[in-house]
Coordinates of C-alpha atoms in Angstrom, one line a residue:
Chain A
M1 CA 0.2 -0.1 0.4
A2 CA 1.2 3.3 -0.9
E3 CA 2.8 5.3 2.8
E4 CA 1.0 8.6 2.4
V5 CA 2.8 11.0 4.9
V6 CA 2.4 14.8 5.5
L7 CA 4.0 17.0 7.6
L8 CA 2.3 20.4 8.9
D9 CA 5.1 23.1 9.8
F10 CA 6.5 26.5 10.2
W11 CA 10.0 26.7 8.6
P12 CA 11.4 28.2 12.7
S13 CA 9.8 26.1 15.1
P14 CA 12.3 23.6 17.4
F15 CA 9.6 20.6 17.0
G16 CA 8.8 20.7 13.2
M17 CA 12.6 21.0 12.6
R18 CA 12.6 17.5 15.1
S19 CA 10.3 15.4 13.1
R20 CA 11.7 16.4 9.9
I21 CA 15.0 15.1 10.9
A22 CA 13.2 11.6 12.6
L23 CA 11.3 11.2 8.7
A24 CA 15.3 12.4 6.8
E25 CA 17.0 9.5 8.8
K26 CA 14.6 6.6 7.4
G27 CA 14.7 8.1 4.3
I28 CA 10.9 8.5 4.5
K29 CA 9.6 10.1 1.6
Y30 CA 6.2 13.1 2.3
E31 CA 5.2 16.3 1.7
H32 CA 5.9 19.2 4.0
K33 CA 3.2 22.0 4.3
E34 CA 4.2 25.4 5.3
E35 CA 1.4 26.8 7.7
D36 CA 1.1 30.6 8.1
L37 CA 0.0 30.5 11.4
R38 CA -1.2 34.0 11.6
N39 CA -3.9 32.2 9.4
K40 CA -4.4 28.2 9.8
S41 CA -5.1 25.9 7.8
A42 CA -8.4 24.4 7.7
L43 CA -6.7 21.3 7.6
L44 CA -4.2 22.3 10.6
L45 CA -7.9 23.0 12.6
Q46 CA -8.7 19.6 11.8
M47 CA -6.4 18.0 12.6
N48 CA -5.2 19.0 15.6
P49 CA -8.2 20.7 17.1
V50 CA -6.5 20.3 20.8
H51 CA -3.5 22.6 20.2
K52 CA -4.0 24.0 16.1
K53 CA -0.2 23.8 16.6
I54 CA 2.3 22.5 14.1
P55 CA 3.7 20.5 14.1
V56 CA 1.2 17.6 12.9
L57 CA 2.3 14.4 11.2
I58 CA -0.4 12.8 8.9
H59 CA 0.5 8.7 8.0
N60 CA -2.4 8.1 6.2
G61 CA -4.9 10.7 6.5
K62 CA -4.2 10.3 10.3
P63 CA -2.9 12.6 12.7
V64 CA 0.0 12.9 15.6
C65 CA 0.6 16.0 17.8
E66 CA 2.8 16.7 19.6
S67 CA 7.1 16.9 18.2
L68 CA 8.2 14.2 20.6
I69 CA 5.4 11.9 20.4
Q70 CA 5.7 11.7 15.9
V71 CA 9.2 10.6 16.3
Q72 CA 8.2 8.1 18.8
Y73 CA 5.8 7.1 16.5
I74 CA 8.7 7.9 13.2
D75 CA 10.9 5.5 15.2
E76 CA 7.9 2.1 16.5
V77 CA 6.2 2.6 12.5
W78 CA 10.5 2.5 10.0
H79 CA 11.3 0.0 12.3
D80 CA 14.3 -1.5 10.8
K81 CA 16.0 1.7 9.5
A82 CA 17.9 4.0 11.7
P83 CA 16.7 3.3 15.0
L84 CA 16.3 6.4 17.5
L85 CA 15.6 4.9 20.5
P86 CA 17.6 1.9 22.3
S87 CA 16.0 -1.2 22.0
D88 CA 17.0 -1.9 26.7
P89 CA 14.4 -0.7 28.1
Y90 CA 17.2 1.6 31.0
Q91 CA 18.7 2.4 28.6
K92 CA 15.3 4.2 26.8
A93 CA 14.3 5.1 29.3
T94 CA 17.6 7.6 30.1
A95 CA 16.6 8.8 26.8
R96 CA 13.3 10.0 26.2
F97 CA 13.7 11.6 30.5
W98 CA 16.6 13.7 28.7
A99 CA 14.9 14.7 25.1
D100 CA 12.1 15.4 28.9
Y101 CA 14.6 17.7 30.3
V102 CA 15.1 19.0 26.9
D103 CA 11.4 20.0 26.1
K104 CA 10.9 21.2 29.2
K105 CA 14.3 23.9 29.5
I106 CA 15.7 25.0 26.2
Y107 CA 12.7 26.6 24.6
E108 CA 10.9 28.1 27.9
V109 CA 14.4 29.9 28.5
G110 CA 15.9 30.7 25.0
G111 CA 12.5 31.8 24.9
R112 CA 13.5 34.4 28.0
V113 CA 16.6 35.5 25.9
W114 CA 15.3 36.9 23.4
K115 CA 12.6 38.2 25.1
T116 CA 13.4 39.8 27.9
K117 CA 15.6 42.9 29.6
G118 CA 18.0 43.3 32.1
E119 CA 18.0 41.5 34.6
K120 CA 15.5 39.3 33.4
Q121 CA 17.7 38.2 31.1
A122 CA 21.0 37.7 32.8
T123 CA 19.0 35.9 35.2
A124 CA 17.8 33.4 31.4
K125 CA 21.2 33.5 29.9
K126 CA 22.8 32.5 33.6
E127 CA 20.0 29.1 33.6
L128 CA 20.1 29.0 30.1
I129 CA 24.2 28.0 30.1
E130 CA 23.2 26.0 33.4
T131 CA 20.8 24.1 31.9
L132 CA 23.5 23.5 28.5
K133 CA 26.3 22.6 31.3
L134 CA 24.4 19.8 31.9
L135 CA 23.9 18.4 29.1
E136 CA 26.8 19.0 27.5
K137 CA 27.6 17.0 31.4
E138 CA 25.1 13.5 30.1
L139 CA 26.7 14.3 27.3
G140 CA 30.5 13.3 28.0
D141 CA 33.0 11.6 25.4
K142 CA 30.3 9.5 23.9
P143 CA 29.7 11.8 20.1
Y144 CA 26.0 11.7 20.2
F145 CA 23.5 11.2 22.8
G146 CA 22.0 8.6 21.1
G147 CA 26.5 6.8 21.3
E148 CA 27.2 5.7 18.3
S149 CA 24.9 7.4 16.0
L150 CA 22.4 10.1 16.2
G151 CA 19.4 8.5 18.3
Y152 CA 16.5 10.5 20.3
V153 CA 17.8 12.8 22.2
D154 CA 19.9 14.1 19.8
V155 CA 17.2 14.7 17.3
A156 CA 15.2 16.2 20.4
F157 CA 17.4 18.6 21.0
I158 CA 19.9 18.9 17.8
P159 CA 17.2 21.9 16.6
F160 CA 17.7 24.2 19.1
Y161 CA 21.8 24.7 17.4
S162 CA 19.7 26.0 14.5
W163 CA 17.6 29.5 17.1
F164 CA 21.8 29.8 19.3
Y165 CA 23.1 32.4 16.8
A166 CA 19.9 33.9 17.0
L167 CA 20.2 34.2 21.5
E168 CA 23.9 35.0 21.4
K169 CA 22.9 38.3 19.4
C170 CA 19.8 38.8 21.3
G171 CA 21.7 38.0 24.4
N172 CA 25.2 39.0 23.7
F173 CA 27.0 36.6 24.5
S174 CA 29.1 33.3 23.7
I175 CA 27.2 29.9 23.7
E176 CA 30.7 28.6 22.8
A177 CA 33.2 29.9 25.0
E178 CA 30.6 27.9 28.2
C179 CA 29.7 24.8 26.6
P180 CA 33.0 23.8 23.6
K181 CA 32.0 20.6 23.2
L182 CA 28.1 20.6 23.4
I183 CA 28.9 23.3 20.0
A184 CA 31.0 20.5 18.7
W185 CA 28.5 18.3 19.1
A186 CA 25.6 20.3 17.5
K187 CA 28.9 20.3 14.6
R188 CA 29.3 17.1 14.4
C189 CA 25.1 17.1 14.2
M190 CA 25.0 19.2 11.5
Q191 CA 28.0 17.2 9.0
K192 CA 24.4 14.5 8.3
E193 CA 22.3 15.6 5.2
S194 CA 19.4 14.5 7.5
V195 CA 20.1 17.8 10.2
A196 CA 21.4 19.9 7.6
K197 CA 18.6 19.6 5.0
S198 CA 15.8 19.7 8.1
L199 CA 17.7 23.1 10.3
P200 CA 17.3 26.9 8.8
D201 CA 19.8 28.7 8.5
Q202 CA 20.8 30.5 11.5
Q203 CA 20.8 34.3 9.7
K204 CA 17.6 33.7 8.6
V205 CA 16.5 32.5 12.6
Y206 CA 17.9 35.7 13.6
D207 CA 15.9 38.1 11.2
F208 CA 13.2 36.4 12.7
I209 CA 13.8 36.7 16.8
L210 CA 14.3 40.1 15.2
E211 CA 10.5 40.3 13.5
M212 CA 9.2 38.6 16.8
K213 CA 10.8 41.1 18.7
K214 CA 9.5 44.2 16.5
H215 CA 6.2 43.1 16.5
F216 CA 5.6 42.3 20.2
G217 CA 6.9 45.5 21.3
I218 CA 10.4 44.2 23.0
E219 CA 13.1 46.0 22.3
Chain B
M1 CA 17.8 -14.1 39.5
G2 CA 15.9 -11.9 42.0
E3 CA 14.6 -9.0 41.1
E4 CA 15.0 -6.1 43.5
V5 CA 11.9 -3.3 42.6
K6 CA 11.7 0.0 45.2
V7 CA 9.4 2.8 44.8
F8 CA 10.5 6.1 46.6
G9 CA 7.4 8.0 47.1
Y10 CA 5.5 10.9 49.3
W11 CA 1.8 9.5 50.1
A12 CA -0.2 12.2 49.5
S13 CA 2.4 12.4 45.9
P14 CA -0.3 11.5 42.4
Y15 CA 3.0 11.0 40.5
S16 CA 4.3 8.6 43.0
Y17 CA 0.8 7.3 42.8
R18 CA 1.2 5.8 39.1
A19 CA 4.0 4.5 39.5
E20 CA 2.9 2.9 42.5
L21 CA -0.1 1.9 39.6
A22 CA 1.9 0.4 36.7
L23 CA 3.8 -2.1 39.7
K24 CA -0.1 -2.9 41.7
L25 CA -1.2 -3.9 38.0
K26 CA 2.0 -6.0 36.0
G27 CA 1.7 -7.9 39.8
V28 CA 5.1 -7.0 40.3
S29 CA 6.5 -6.6 44.1
Y30 CA 8.1 -3.9 45.5
E31 CA 9.2 -2.0 48.5
Y32 CA 7.8 1.3 49.3
I33 CA 9.7 4.0 50.2
N34 CA 8.1 7.5 51.6
E35 CA 10.5 10.1 50.9
D36 CA 9.2 13.2 53.8
I37 CA 9.1 15.1 50.9
F38 CA 9.2 18.5 52.6
G39 CA 11.6 18.2 55.4
N40 CA 15.2 17.9 55.7
K41 CA 15.4 14.1 53.7
I42 CA 16.9 14.3 50.9
D43 CA 19.8 12.7 50.7
L44 CA 18.4 9.7 48.9
L45 CA 16.8 12.1 46.1
L46 CA 19.7 14.4 45.7
K47 CA 20.9 10.8 44.7
Y48 CA 19.3 8.7 42.8
N49 CA 17.3 12.8 40.7
P50 CA 20.1 14.3 41.1
V51 CA 18.5 16.5 38.3
H52 CA 15.2 16.8 39.6
K53 CA 15.1 16.0 43.2
K54 CA 12.1 14.8 43.4
V55 CA 9.5 12.1 44.1
P56 CA 8.7 9.3 42.5
I57 CA 12.5 7.5 41.9
L58 CA 11.9 3.7 40.5
L59 CA 14.7 1.3 41.7
H60 CA 15.6 -1.2 39.8
N61 CA 18.4 -3.9 40.7
G62 CA 19.7 -0.9 41.8
K63 CA 19.1 1.7 38.3
S64 CA 17.6 4.4 39.3
I65 CA 14.3 5.4 36.7
V66 CA 12.8 9.4 37.5
E67 CA 9.9 11.1 36.5
S68 CA 6.8 9.4 36.1
V69 CA 5.7 9.4 33.3
V70 CA 9.3 7.6 32.5
I71 CA 9.1 5.0 34.7
L72 CA 5.6 4.1 33.4
E73 CA 7.2 3.8 30.2
Y74 CA 9.8 1.6 31.6
I75 CA 7.5 -0.4 33.4
E76 CA 5.7 -0.9 30.4
E77 CA 8.8 -2.5 28.6
T78 CA 10.4 -4.1 31.6
W79 CA 7.0 -6.5 32.3
K80 CA 5.8 -7.5 28.8
H81 CA 2.6 -8.4 30.4
N82 CA -0.6 -6.4 31.8
L83 CA 0.0 -4.5 29.4
Y84 CA -1.6 -0.4 29.5
L85 CA -0.3 0.5 26.0
P86 CA -2.0 -0.5 23.2
Q87 CA 0.7 -2.6 21.1
D88 CA -0.5 -0.9 17.5
P89 CA 1.8 2.4 17.2
Y90 CA -0.8 5.0 16.3
D91 CA -3.1 3.7 19.3
K92 CA 0.7 4.8 21.8
A93 CA 0.5 7.4 20.1
T94 CA -3.4 8.7 21.3
A95 CA -2.4 7.1 24.4
R96 CA 0.5 9.8 24.4
F97 CA -0.9 12.2 23.6
W98 CA -3.4 12.5 26.0
I99 CA -1.1 12.0 28.4
K100 CA 0.7 14.5 27.6
F101 CA -2.1 17.0 27.8
I102 CA -3.1 15.6 31.4
D103 CA 0.6 16.7 32.8
E104 CA 0.9 19.4 30.2
K105 CA -1.3 22.2 32.0
N106 CA -0.4 24.2 35.4
E107 CA -1.9 21.6 37.9
R108 CA -3.8 24.9 39.2
E109 CA -5.6 25.5 36.0
K110 CA -7.0 22.5 37.4
V111 CA -8.4 23.3 40.1
T112 CA -10.4 26.7 39.1
N113 CA -12.5 28.0 36.6
E114 CA -10.6 27.9 32.6
A115 CA -11.0 23.9 33.8
C116 CA -13.9 23.6 31.8
E117 CA -12.1 23.3 29.1
Y118 CA -9.5 21.4 30.0
M119 CA -12.3 18.2 31.5
K120 CA -15.0 19.1 28.4
T121 CA -11.7 17.9 26.0
L122 CA -10.2 15.3 28.3
E123 CA -14.0 13.6 28.3
S124 CA -13.8 13.8 24.9
A125 CA -10.7 11.4 24.9
L126 CA -12.9 8.8 26.8
N127 CA -15.7 8.6 24.0
G128 CA -17.6 7.0 25.2
K129 CA -15.4 4.1 26.3
K130 CA -15.1 3.0 30.0
F131 CA -11.2 4.0 30.8
F132 CA -9.0 5.9 28.2
G133 CA -7.5 2.4 27.8
G134 CA -10.7 1.1 26.9
E135 CA -12.0 -1.8 29.1
T136 CA -9.2 -2.3 31.3
I137 CA -7.4 0.2 32.9
G138 CA -4.3 1.4 30.9
M139 CA -2.3 3.6 30.6
V140 CA -3.5 7.0 30.3
D141 CA -6.7 6.4 33.3
I142 CA -3.6 5.5 35.7
V143 CA -1.5 9.7 34.3
A144 CA -5.8 10.9 34.8
S145 CA -5.5 9.0 38.4
S146 CA -4.3 12.7 39.4
V147 CA -7.5 14.3 37.7
G148 CA -10.1 11.5 38.4
Y149 CA -9.2 11.5 42.1
F150 CA -6.3 14.2 43.6
I151 CA -7.5 17.3 41.4
R152 CA -11.5 16.1 43.1
V153 CA -10.8 16.2 46.4
T154 CA -8.9 19.8 45.8
Q155 CA -12.2 20.8 44.2
E156 CA -14.1 19.7 47.1
I157 CA -11.6 21.1 49.9
M158 CA -12.1 25.2 47.5
G159 CA -15.5 24.7 46.8
L160 CA -15.7 24.6 43.4
N161 CA -17.9 21.1 41.6
L162 CA -16.1 21.5 38.8
L163 CA -16.0 17.3 37.7
S164 CA -19.6 17.4 38.5
A165 CA -22.2 14.1 37.9
D166 CA -24.1 17.4 35.9
K167 CA -21.6 18.3 34.1
F168 CA -19.1 16.4 32.5
P169 CA -20.9 13.2 33.2
Q170 CA -19.2 10.6 31.1
L171 CA -16.0 11.7 32.8
F172 CA -17.7 12.0 36.6
Q173 CA -18.4 7.7 36.1
W174 CA -15.0 7.6 34.4
S175 CA -13.3 8.2 37.7
E176 CA -16.4 7.2 40.0
D177 CA -15.3 3.3 37.7
F178 CA -11.8 4.1 38.0
A179 CA -11.2 4.4 41.9
N180 CA -14.2 1.6 42.3
C181 CA -11.7 -0.9 41.6
S182 CA -10.2 -2.2 44.6
I183 CA -6.2 -2.1 42.3
V184 CA -6.4 1.4 42.7
K185 CA -8.6 1.7 46.0
E186 CA -4.9 0.1 48.0
S187 CA -2.4 2.2 46.8
L188 CA -4.6 6.0 46.7
P189 CA -3.9 7.6 49.9
P190 CA -7.7 7.9 51.8
R191 CA -9.5 11.0 51.4
D192 CA -9.7 11.3 55.6
K193 CA -5.9 11.7 55.7
L194 CA -5.8 13.4 51.7
L195 CA -8.3 16.4 52.3
P196 CA -6.4 17.9 55.6
F197 CA -3.2 17.6 54.7
V198 CA -4.3 19.3 50.4
K199 CA -6.4 21.6 52.9
G200 CA -3.1 22.7 54.7
L201 CA -0.9 22.7 51.7
I202 CA -4.0 25.3 49.9
A203 CA -3.6 27.8 53.1
K204 CA 0.0 27.3 52.8
Y205 CA 0.3 29.0 49.0
Q206 CA -2.8 31.5 50.0
Q207 CA -0.4 32.9 53.6
D208 CA 2.8 32.4 51.1
N209 CA 0.9 34.4 48.0
A210 CA -0.9 37.1 50.3
K211 CA 2.5 37.6 51.8
A212 CA 4.1 38.6 48.7

């Protein structure tokens, strides 16, 4: 049976990037539909009525919502190529824990870095560095969080790398200076076609953030 | 090989309850240790959950697993009988969606009047079934125990009657059916203990907020 895979997406979304990477890792052909979030399509509203958010993965007409759930779904359905989650339950639990940690911290803390100024921003920057350092520690000497190959945590986390330049410019700091091993990991991931094709250009993301700042009246 | 399974929890915590219920559903024997999370004895928390320093913590043959949903997935994958997640990847993804939905909204939102939308949406997930898992309790039911039992208690104390039979008949019926399962009842904190405890928490919260 012909597989029909559609991804409703928005180009700067780190969450959308996760699914893009997972699909690319598995070599799955899919239709990429770019959404205008100020004018959401009827399809998006129909496929994700609860949250009305992207990304939405539509497989043979049935929607899967929430990026990490999509990545797990993709891993389970197309299980014979490039496994993202380990098979051992304990290692799987560890991967889930760190992906959950990335989910809980990076977007929210990173958001505060570009949305705030002064003391609030200083606090956000400090928190972001602490978060990144903890992840750097978890990475250790492994080439990827997944070990020898790209895994679930790598897929969950690497999209935020495309936002680093924008955060550095907004916060006037260097992430590489604080977390060199993490940046080395990010660059290693970017060598993979699945990742390089899925992440937008960092300058483009910065321009997008500047527009958002203007739109929300944040200097 | 003897399995060593321990749960570090807190008697009133809906999250540590989830871990216990899951093990009970699988018929796995475990040792439960109540951690005084409000006291100063946090050495064990620091040792086994250095990142979040919270309960529940599942210790399986010396290895620690934390975060209630991660624990539930681990239990499901380790003891592969009495499964509580669907096998089909799509149905599994749907269950995971509802689990995330249940946990996502701020706990406070769930007890105040903003909870209506939330309850309505959650009820739609039941879709005429007895339990979220179908005929038997599934992982979504385990996670929804926070709403079905713990939040019901909190709402009562606050004089809100959101999860009522007339407003949300299906969800109300589910919470009754769920709480009446013997296996569920076994480790739920008794209402007569939980009520004063939550009252105390709310009072403290209101006090702290009045000071701020």
